Short mmCIF file of C-alpha atoms in Angstrom, two decimals:
data_model
loop_
_atom_site.label_atom_id
_atom_site.label_comp_id
_atom_site.label_asym_id
_atom_site.label_seq_id
_atom_site.Cartn_x
_atom_site.Cartn_y
_atom_site.Cartn_z
CA MET A 510 -3.89 114.41 113.52
CA ALA A 511 -3.52 116.41 110.47
CA PRO A 512 -1.57 115.36 107.79
CA HIS A 513 1.47 117.26 106.30
CA VAL A 514 1.32 118.15 102.60
CA ALA A 515 4.76 117.47 101.18
CA ALA A 516 6.56 118.86 98.35
CA THR A 517 5.34 116.01 95.74
CA GLY A 518 1.81 117.03 96.98
CA SER A 519 1.30 113.74 98.79
CA ALA A 520 -0.11 114.13 102.44
CA VAL A 521 2.54 112.48 105.27
CA ALA A 522 1.03 112.09 108.70
CA ARG A 523 3.08 113.32 111.31
CA SER A 524 4.19 110.45 114.29
CA THR A 525 5.60 111.27 117.82
CA PRO A 526 9.67 111.72 117.80
CA ASN A 527 11.73 109.25 119.10
CA SER A 528 13.78 111.80 121.06
CA THR A 529 13.54 115.45 121.83
CA ALA A 530 15.70 117.51 119.77
CA ARG A 531 18.08 119.36 122.26
CA PRO A 532 21.36 121.37 121.42
CA ILE A 533 24.35 119.52 120.12
CA ARG A 534 26.29 120.74 122.94
CA ASP A 535 24.05 119.11 125.57
CA VAL A 536 24.24 115.81 123.76
CA PRO A 537 26.46 113.07 126.05
CA LEU A 538 29.58 111.87 124.46
CA ASN A 539 29.41 108.78 126.45
CA GLU A 540 27.04 107.28 124.06
CA ALA A 541 29.42 107.10 121.23
CA ALA A 542 32.40 106.29 123.34
CA SER A 543 34.41 103.30 121.86
CA THR A 544 35.59 100.06 123.89
CA PRO A 545 38.93 98.19 123.02
CA THR A 546 38.68 94.82 121.20
CA GLY A 547 42.04 93.82 122.48
CA ILE A 548 43.73 93.30 119.05
CA GLY A 549 45.52 96.87 118.64
CA GLU A 550 46.18 96.66 115.16
CA LEU A 551 42.31 96.41 114.49
CA ASP A 552 41.35 99.10 117.44
CA ARG A 553 43.91 101.31 115.10
CA VAL A 554 41.76 100.97 112.08
CA LEU A 555 38.26 101.36 113.93
CA GLY A 556 39.30 104.31 115.70
CA SER A 557 39.92 103.03 119.05
CA GLY A 558 37.64 100.03 119.49
CA LEU A 559 34.09 99.28 118.73
CA VAL A 560 31.29 101.62 119.48
CA ALA A 561 27.73 100.53 121.18
CA GLY A 562 25.32 99.89 118.40
CA ALA A 563 27.97 100.11 115.52
CA VAL A 564 27.74 97.89 112.38
CA VAL A 565 30.92 96.59 111.14
CA LEU A 566 31.34 94.98 107.54
CA LEU A 567 34.58 92.94 107.13
CA ALA A 568 34.94 91.87 103.68
CA GLY A 569 37.84 89.92 102.29
CA GLU A 570 38.44 87.00 99.32
CA PRO A 571 37.36 83.40 100.68
CA GLY A 572 40.57 81.56 102.60
CA VAL A 573 41.90 85.07 103.34
CA GLY A 574 41.10 84.64 107.26
CA LYS A 575 38.41 86.78 108.21
CA SER A 576 36.35 84.01 110.35
CA THR A 577 39.83 83.41 111.80
CA LEU A 578 40.24 87.00 112.88
CA LEU A 579 36.72 87.56 114.41
CA LEU A 580 37.11 84.63 116.20
CA ASP A 581 39.87 86.01 118.00
CA VAL A 582 37.76 89.24 118.35
CA ALA A 583 34.81 87.30 119.99
CA ALA A 584 36.94 85.46 122.13
CA ARG A 585 39.34 88.62 123.52
CA TRP A 586 35.68 90.45 123.95
CA ALA A 587 33.96 87.42 126.09
CA ALA A 588 37.76 87.27 127.98
CA GLY A 589 36.72 90.88 129.44
CA GLY A 590 33.59 89.47 131.15
CA ARG A 591 31.29 90.35 128.15
CA ARG A 592 28.63 87.94 126.72
CA THR A 593 29.34 87.25 123.01
CA LEU A 594 27.61 85.65 120.06
CA TYR A 595 29.21 84.00 117.42
CA VAL A 596 26.68 82.88 114.75
CA SER A 597 28.04 80.96 111.72
CA ALA A 598 25.76 80.38 108.64
CA GLU A 599 28.57 78.73 106.41
CA GLU A 600 29.95 76.24 108.94
CA SER A 601 28.94 73.44 111.29
CA ALA A 602 29.30 74.74 114.98
CA ALA A 603 31.76 71.95 115.38
CA GLN A 604 33.88 72.62 112.44
CA VAL A 605 34.01 76.56 114.46
CA ARG A 606 34.84 74.80 117.65
CA LEU A 607 37.92 73.18 115.84
CA ARG A 608 39.34 76.46 114.62
CA ALA A 609 38.51 77.73 118.19
CA THR A 610 40.68 75.11 119.79
CA ARG A 611 43.46 75.62 117.51
CA THR A 612 43.60 79.40 117.70
CA ASP A 613 43.16 79.16 121.67
CA ALA A 614 39.96 81.24 121.06
CA LEU A 615 37.56 79.29 123.96
CA HIS A 616 36.02 80.95 126.72
CA ASP A 617 32.70 80.66 128.84
CA GLN A 618 31.29 83.72 127.74
CA LEU A 619 31.65 82.80 123.91
CA TYR A 620 28.56 81.42 122.75
CA LEU A 621 28.17 79.75 119.20
CA ALA A 622 25.38 79.00 117.40
CA ALA A 623 24.64 77.90 113.63
CA GLU A 624 21.79 78.94 111.92
CA THR A 625 21.24 80.37 108.41
CA ASP A 626 17.61 81.88 109.17
CA LEU A 627 17.23 85.26 110.18
CA GLY A 628 14.33 84.52 112.79
CA ALA A 629 16.59 82.34 114.43
CA VAL A 630 19.42 85.13 115.01
CA LEU A 631 17.28 87.48 116.17
CA ALA A 632 15.68 84.83 118.67
CA HIS A 633 19.23 83.92 120.03
CA ILE A 634 19.67 87.80 120.64
CA ASP A 635 16.57 87.92 123.04
CA GLN A 636 17.84 84.86 124.52
CA LEU A 637 21.15 85.38 125.32
CA ASP A 638 21.52 89.11 125.33
CA PRO A 639 24.94 89.18 124.08
CA GLN A 640 27.21 92.30 124.45
CA LEU A 641 28.48 91.69 121.21
CA LEU A 642 27.14 89.87 117.86
CA VAL A 643 29.30 88.44 115.20
CA LEU A 644 27.83 87.00 111.85
CA ASP A 645 29.79 84.69 109.51
CA SER A 646 28.30 85.51 107.22
CA VAL A 647 25.73 87.98 106.24
CA GLN A 648 25.52 86.72 102.32
CA ALA A 649 24.54 83.52 103.79
CA VAL A 650 21.48 84.44 106.04
CA SER A 651 17.91 84.35 104.76
CA VAL A 652 14.56 85.93 105.75
CA SER A 653 10.79 84.50 105.48
CA GLY A 654 9.04 86.78 103.26
CA ALA A 655 11.46 88.48 101.12
CA ASP A 656 11.97 88.04 97.68
CA GLY A 657 14.90 85.67 96.34
CA VAL A 658 17.47 83.15 97.60
CA ALA A 659 20.19 84.02 100.35
CA GLY A 660 22.92 86.21 99.02
CA GLY A 661 20.15 88.03 96.57
CA VAL A 662 20.05 91.52 96.51
CA ALA A 663 16.75 91.87 98.45
CA GLN A 664 17.68 89.26 100.92
CA VAL A 665 21.26 90.73 101.78
CA ARG A 666 19.25 94.02 102.11
CA GLU A 667 16.47 92.65 104.18
CA VAL A 668 18.91 90.81 106.62
CA THR A 669 21.33 93.78 106.92
CA ASN A 670 18.49 96.20 107.52
CA ALA A 671 16.99 93.78 110.62
CA LEU A 672 20.19 93.59 112.46
CA VAL A 673 20.88 97.28 111.94
CA ARG A 674 17.91 98.07 113.83
CA VAL A 675 18.34 95.81 116.52
CA ALA A 676 21.90 97.10 116.87
CA LYS A 677 20.57 100.84 117.61
CA GLN A 678 17.97 99.39 119.75
CA ARG A 679 19.97 97.59 122.10
CA ARG A 680 23.25 99.48 121.74
CA LEU A 681 25.02 96.27 120.56
CA PRO A 682 27.76 96.15 118.45
CA VAL A 683 27.48 93.55 115.10
CA LEU A 684 30.44 92.67 113.17
CA LEU A 685 29.39 91.09 110.12
CA VAL A 686 31.36 88.80 107.10
CA GLY A 687 30.98 89.56 103.93
CA HIS A 688 31.78 88.35 100.65
CA VAL A 689 33.56 90.16 97.47
CA THR A 690 33.22 89.92 93.73
CA LYS A 691 36.08 88.74 91.52
CA ASP A 692 37.37 92.24 90.69
CA GLY A 693 37.30 92.86 95.12
CA THR A 694 34.49 94.87 95.42
CA VAL A 695 31.89 94.04 98.58
CA ALA A 696 29.38 91.68 96.92
CA GLY A 697 25.83 92.08 97.07
CA PRO A 698 23.88 95.50 96.79
CA ARG A 699 25.53 98.89 96.78
CA LEU A 700 23.00 99.88 99.76
CA LEU A 701 25.09 97.31 102.01
CA GLU A 702 28.05 99.75 102.46
CA HIS A 703 25.30 102.67 103.20
CA LEU A 704 23.89 100.76 105.54
CA VAL A 705 26.73 99.84 108.16
CA ASP A 706 28.79 102.34 110.40
CA VAL A 707 32.42 100.80 108.90
CA VAL A 708 33.27 99.09 106.04
CA LEU A 709 36.96 97.23 106.69
CA SER A 710 38.53 95.15 103.78
CA PHE A 711 40.73 92.34 104.37
CA GLU A 712 43.79 91.93 101.80
CA GLY A 713 46.50 89.34 101.63
CA ASP A 714 47.81 86.72 99.16
CA ARG A 715 46.95 83.32 100.31
CA HIS A 716 50.67 82.05 99.49
CA SER A 717 51.91 84.90 101.89
CA GLY A 718 51.12 85.24 105.43
CA LEU A 719 50.97 89.09 105.43
CA ARG A 720 47.58 90.55 105.76
CA LEU A 721 46.31 93.91 105.71
CA VAL A 722 43.09 95.28 106.95
CA ARG A 723 41.96 98.79 105.70
CA ALA A 724 38.99 101.18 106.61
CA THR A 725 37.17 102.18 103.15
CA LYS A 726 34.10 103.62 105.33
CA ASN A 727 34.29 104.44 108.67
CA ARG A 728 31.77 106.81 110.86
CA PHE A 729 33.42 107.02 114.01
CA GLY A 730 37.31 107.62 112.96
CA PRO A 731 39.73 107.82 110.16
CA ALA A 732 39.16 106.34 106.94
CA ASP A 733 42.44 105.83 105.63
CA GLU A 734 44.24 103.86 108.50
CA VAL A 735 45.83 100.37 108.27
CA GLY A 736 46.06 97.50 110.42
CA CYS A 737 48.68 94.63 109.65
CA PHE A 738 48.41 90.87 110.50
CA GLU A 739 50.11 87.92 109.70
CA MET A 740 48.74 84.68 109.44
CA THR A 741 50.00 81.58 111.36
CA GLU A 742 49.78 78.16 112.24
CA GLY A 743 47.97 79.09 115.39
CA GLY A 744 46.23 81.51 114.01
CA ILE A 745 46.58 85.11 113.03
CA ARG A 746 48.78 87.32 114.59
CA GLU A 747 48.76 91.53 114.81
CA VAL A 748 52.15 92.74 113.61
CA ALA A 749 52.93 96.39 115.24
CA ASP A 750 55.98 97.30 113.27
CA PRO A 751 55.70 95.27 110.13
CA SER A 752 58.85 96.84 108.57
CA HIS A 753 60.68 93.24 108.75
CA LEU A 754 58.11 91.71 106.59
CA PHE A 755 58.54 93.51 103.55
CA THR A 756 62.13 93.47 103.52
CA SER A 757 65.11 90.97 102.91
CA ALA A 758 67.56 90.01 105.69
CA ARG A 759 70.84 90.56 104.20
CA ALA A 760 74.38 91.50 105.93
CA GLU A 761 75.94 92.77 102.73
CA PRO A 762 74.24 94.68 99.98
CA MET A 763 73.34 93.34 96.92
CA PRO A 764 73.10 94.88 93.01
CA GLY A 765 69.70 95.50 92.31
CA THR A 766 67.86 96.24 95.16
CA ALA A 767 66.75 99.76 96.88
CA LEU A 768 64.62 100.78 99.78
CA THR A 769 61.48 103.31 99.75
CA VAL A 770 58.79 103.87 102.69
CA SER A 771 55.20 103.66 101.17
CA GLN A 772 52.58 105.49 103.32
CA GLU A 773 49.64 103.06 103.36
CA GLY A 774 46.76 105.27 104.52
CA ARG A 775 48.49 107.40 107.19
CA ARG A 776 50.86 104.65 108.07
CA PRO A 777 54.70 104.85 106.55
CA LEU A 778 55.64 101.23 105.81
CA LEU A 779 59.45 100.42 104.87
CA GLY A 780 59.33 98.05 101.60
CA GLU A 781 62.26 96.51 99.19
CA VAL A 782 62.28 96.73 95.47
CA GLN A 783 64.57 93.86 93.68
CA ALA A 784 65.38 94.42 90.01
CA LEU A 785 67.18 92.13 87.99
CA VAL A 786 68.62 92.74 84.14
CA ALA A 787 69.83 90.03 81.84
CA PRO A 788 70.73 89.87 78.11
CA SER A 789 68.17 89.11 75.74
CA ALA A 790 68.33 87.69 71.95
CA ALA A 791 64.66 88.05 71.44
CA GLN A 792 63.63 90.99 69.88
CA THR A 793 60.94 91.87 72.27
CA PRO A 794 62.60 91.83 75.73
CA ARG A 795 60.64 90.38 78.69
CA ARG A 796 59.55 93.09 81.20
CA VAL A 797 58.20 91.09 84.13
CA THR A 798 56.77 92.78 87.31
CA HIS A 799 55.75 91.43 90.56
CA GLY A 800 53.55 93.51 93.39
CA LEU A 801 53.91 96.67 91.19
CA GLU A 802 51.92 98.17 88.37
CA SER A 803 53.28 97.09 85.30
CA GLY A 804 52.16 100.04 83.46
CA ARG A 805 54.36 102.09 85.69
CA VAL A 806 57.20 100.23 85.67
CA SER A 807 57.08 100.33 81.68
CA VAL A 808 56.90 103.86 82.17
CA ILE A 809 60.29 104.37 84.31
CA LEU A 810 62.07 101.84 82.23
CA ALA A 811 61.35 104.30 79.34
CA VAL A 812 62.50 107.48 81.19
CA LEU A 813 65.51 105.60 82.62
CA GLU A 814 66.51 104.91 78.70
CA ARG A 815 65.59 108.06 77.61
CA LYS A 816 66.50 110.30 80.51
CA ALA A 817 69.30 108.48 82.55
CA LYS A 818 70.76 106.75 79.25
CA VAL A 819 70.21 103.31 81.15
CA ARG A 820 70.46 101.03 78.26
CA LEU A 821 67.53 98.91 78.35
CA PHE A 822 66.14 98.27 75.04
CA ASN A 823 68.04 94.90 74.73
CA LYS A 824 67.94 93.85 78.15
CA GLU A 825 65.38 91.57 79.96
CA VAL A 826 63.99 93.32 82.96
CA TYR A 827 62.15 91.61 86.03
CA VAL A 828 61.08 94.02 89.05
CA SER A 829 59.69 92.63 92.43
CA THR A 830 58.69 93.53 95.73
CA VAL A 831 59.36 91.70 98.98
CA GLY A 832 57.55 89.75 101.03
CA GLY A 833 54.47 89.64 99.17
CA ALA A 834 53.91 93.70 99.51
CA ARG A 835 52.04 95.57 96.83
CA LEU A 836 53.74 98.96 95.99
CA VAL A 837 51.12 100.98 94.44
CA ASP A 838 52.36 104.54 95.87
CA PRO A 839 53.94 106.64 93.62
CA ALA A 840 56.80 107.34 96.06
CA ALA A 841 58.42 104.37 94.95
CA ASP A 842 59.29 105.47 91.46
CA LEU A 843 62.49 106.36 92.73
CA ALA A 844 63.50 103.48 94.36
CA VAL A 845 62.34 100.89 91.27
CA ALA A 846 63.94 103.37 89.06
CA LEU A 847 67.37 102.86 91.28
CA ALA A 848 67.00 99.46 91.63
CA VAL A 849 66.85 99.08 87.91
CA ALA A 850 69.93 100.99 87.23
CA SER A 851 71.53 99.44 89.92
CA ALA A 852 70.82 95.76 88.41
CA ALA A 853 71.86 97.08 84.82
CA ALA A 854 75.18 98.28 86.31
CA GLU A 855 75.86 95.67 88.52
CA HIS A 856 76.99 98.24 91.14
CA ALA A 857 75.47 98.03 94.87
CA PHE A 858 75.09 100.69 97.05
CA HIS A 859 77.87 100.74 99.69
CA ARG A 860 75.44 102.36 102.27
CA PRO A 861 72.25 101.72 103.36
CA LEU A 862 69.75 104.33 101.93
CA ILE A 863 65.78 105.11 101.15
CA ALA A 864 64.48 106.88 98.00
CA LEU A 865 61.31 108.72 97.86
CA GLY A 866 60.21 110.28 94.91
CA GLU A 867 57.49 110.50 91.84
CA ILE A 868 59.27 110.13 88.33
CA GLY A 869 57.56 112.23 85.66
CA LEU A 870 57.91 111.48 82.08
CA SER A 871 60.39 114.15 81.63
CA GLY A 872 62.55 112.74 84.18
CA GLU A 873 61.93 114.86 86.90
CA VAL A 874 61.34 113.88 90.45
CA ARG A 875 57.92 114.81 92.25
CA ARG A 876 57.01 115.73 95.48
CA VAL A 877 55.26 113.51 97.09
CA GLY A 878 52.86 113.80 100.67
CA GLY A 879 54.13 112.80 103.82
CA VAL A 880 57.90 113.14 103.27
CA GLU A 881 58.84 114.22 106.61
CA ARG A 882 56.66 111.20 108.20
CA ARG A 883 58.23 108.91 105.84
CA VAL A 884 61.91 110.08 106.46
CA ALA A 885 61.72 109.73 110.03
CA GLU A 886 60.18 106.17 110.18
CA ALA A 887 63.40 105.56 108.02
CA ALA A 888 65.51 107.19 110.75
CA ARG A 889 63.77 105.18 113.47
CA LEU A 890 64.68 102.19 111.48
CA GLY A 891 68.25 103.05 111.36
CA PHE A 892 68.91 104.53 108.01
CA GLY A 893 70.97 107.69 107.89
CA LEU A 894 70.89 108.72 104.06
CA ALA A 895 67.75 109.30 101.67
CA LEU A 896 67.09 111.03 98.49
CA VAL A 897 64.14 112.96 98.33
CA PRO A 898 62.52 115.42 96.21
CA PRO A 899 63.65 118.98 95.88
CA GLY A 900 61.97 121.20 98.01
CA SER A 901 61.04 118.52 100.66
CA ASN A 902 63.32 120.71 103.47
CA VAL A 903 63.65 117.47 105.67
CA THR A 904 65.62 118.27 109.15
CA ILE A 905 65.67 114.83 111.25
CA ARG A 906 68.50 114.43 113.68
CA GLY A 907 70.22 111.67 112.41
CA MET A 908 69.31 111.79 109.13
CA ARG A 909 71.12 113.00 105.90
CA ALA A 910 68.38 113.86 103.09
CA VAL A 911 69.94 114.90 99.80
CA GLU A 912 67.53 116.22 97.24
CA VAL A 913 67.81 115.19 93.47
CA GLY A 914 65.72 116.94 91.07
CA THR A 915 66.05 114.42 88.16
CA VAL A 916 65.92 110.59 87.57
CA ALA A 917 69.55 111.25 86.04
CA ALA A 918 71.01 112.88 88.76
CA ALA A 919 70.20 110.49 91.05
CA VAL A 920 71.72 107.77 89.08
CA ASP A 921 74.71 109.80 88.65
CA LEU A 922 75.01 110.66 92.25
CA LEU A 923 75.08 107.06 93.35
CA GLN A 924 77.53 106.15 90.07
CA LEU A 925 75.03 103.77 88.76
CA ARG A 926 76.27 104.57 84.99
CA PRO A 927 79.05 103.24 83.07
CA PRO A 928 82.17 106.12 83.40
CA LYS A 929 81.56 106.62 79.42
CA ARG A 930 77.84 107.66 79.74
CA ARG A 931 78.36 109.71 82.98
CA ASP A 932 77.63 113.52 83.16
CA PRO A 933 81.29 114.68 83.96
CA ASP A 934 79.72 117.61 85.73
CA ALA A 935 77.45 115.79 87.78
CA PRO A 936 77.76 115.99 91.55
CA ARG A 937 78.97 112.31 93.32
CA LEU A 938 77.44 111.24 96.68
CA ARG A 939 80.44 110.32 98.96
CA LEU A 940 78.58 107.42 100.58
CA ALA A 941 81.20 107.20 103.44
CA GLU A 942 79.86 110.48 104.93
CA GLY A 943 77.24 111.23 107.94
#
């Protein structure tokens, strides 16, 4: 067979193709069909389920619940009559068995092995011929012949390459657990994220039961979906309607609270912002935030002081979210401003409402994406009033959308400034209206 001379001048020998090239319309779609895992929130993030031959990497901090989630996936997969192999490289088989008993993840079709050598893992695959492989974790497995120790760049690359080849040859879906670094990125070589088909980030505060699974790469579905879970004593539980996790249950409105609808990927989530404003004798009053970017809150406080005439220079300001949620969506700016203004005026809204809008340095309320979807979610949850940026043109049955152009107009609309500091020409919002 005559060699082919490449552009670099080196000779490349021709080889036999693995398959025959054919028109794209003739490629069968059933080869990429997905199978639901039985966990609706995870299927939402994956795109509808696991695709045969797909390699999925689930990364997260220690103790967040990665092993618990994948053990539940393995048990549900086995409950469908499909042989499943769960390989633990960090715990003994007895430890995994104890967790499975606690979370009710026992099934006859679920096989368990504790191995740290890749050769032994591949031998188990040849022996059992499973229909799903779960490996916890890829950084704890090593392969003989490769340089470095387990978890090193060379070892992780070789282990992942071998598992990807096996997955494609056998059309075997593989779920890998991955570690993360101090800054939250996937540990190991960057090549690891390129080799796998799907990269999922498992996020959550260990002091809170809330867990979020976020897709950062997905070859088979959207890469901007989020699944919500709650960690309980009996394991991890999916939360199809998580809005109640991010809001407090109160019968009466309280000063210093405001509601907004953030957007995690394509999913609207109701969130609550709470603020406390207290007098301060210190030369530099404290500014404390939790669940919000401190720099962004500082900008909002400066805009309130300068543009809306809300006096905060001699006050301590504490701003927090409810339920351990983290609001990084700029659409929450208006809710933060109204919560602080409400706390400063010690004035509660007489009617539940949501506030949407990004606040600029000149005090204007800017448009944000997905306003219609956000307001529709608020209407579904029973809200009837929304403050939105100008030009939103929201028309949803049962929802009254009031457009506000500036943060000062929103503050005056809700009468959150002392009478002597209000604009006499500013409109007033009759909260009793439908």
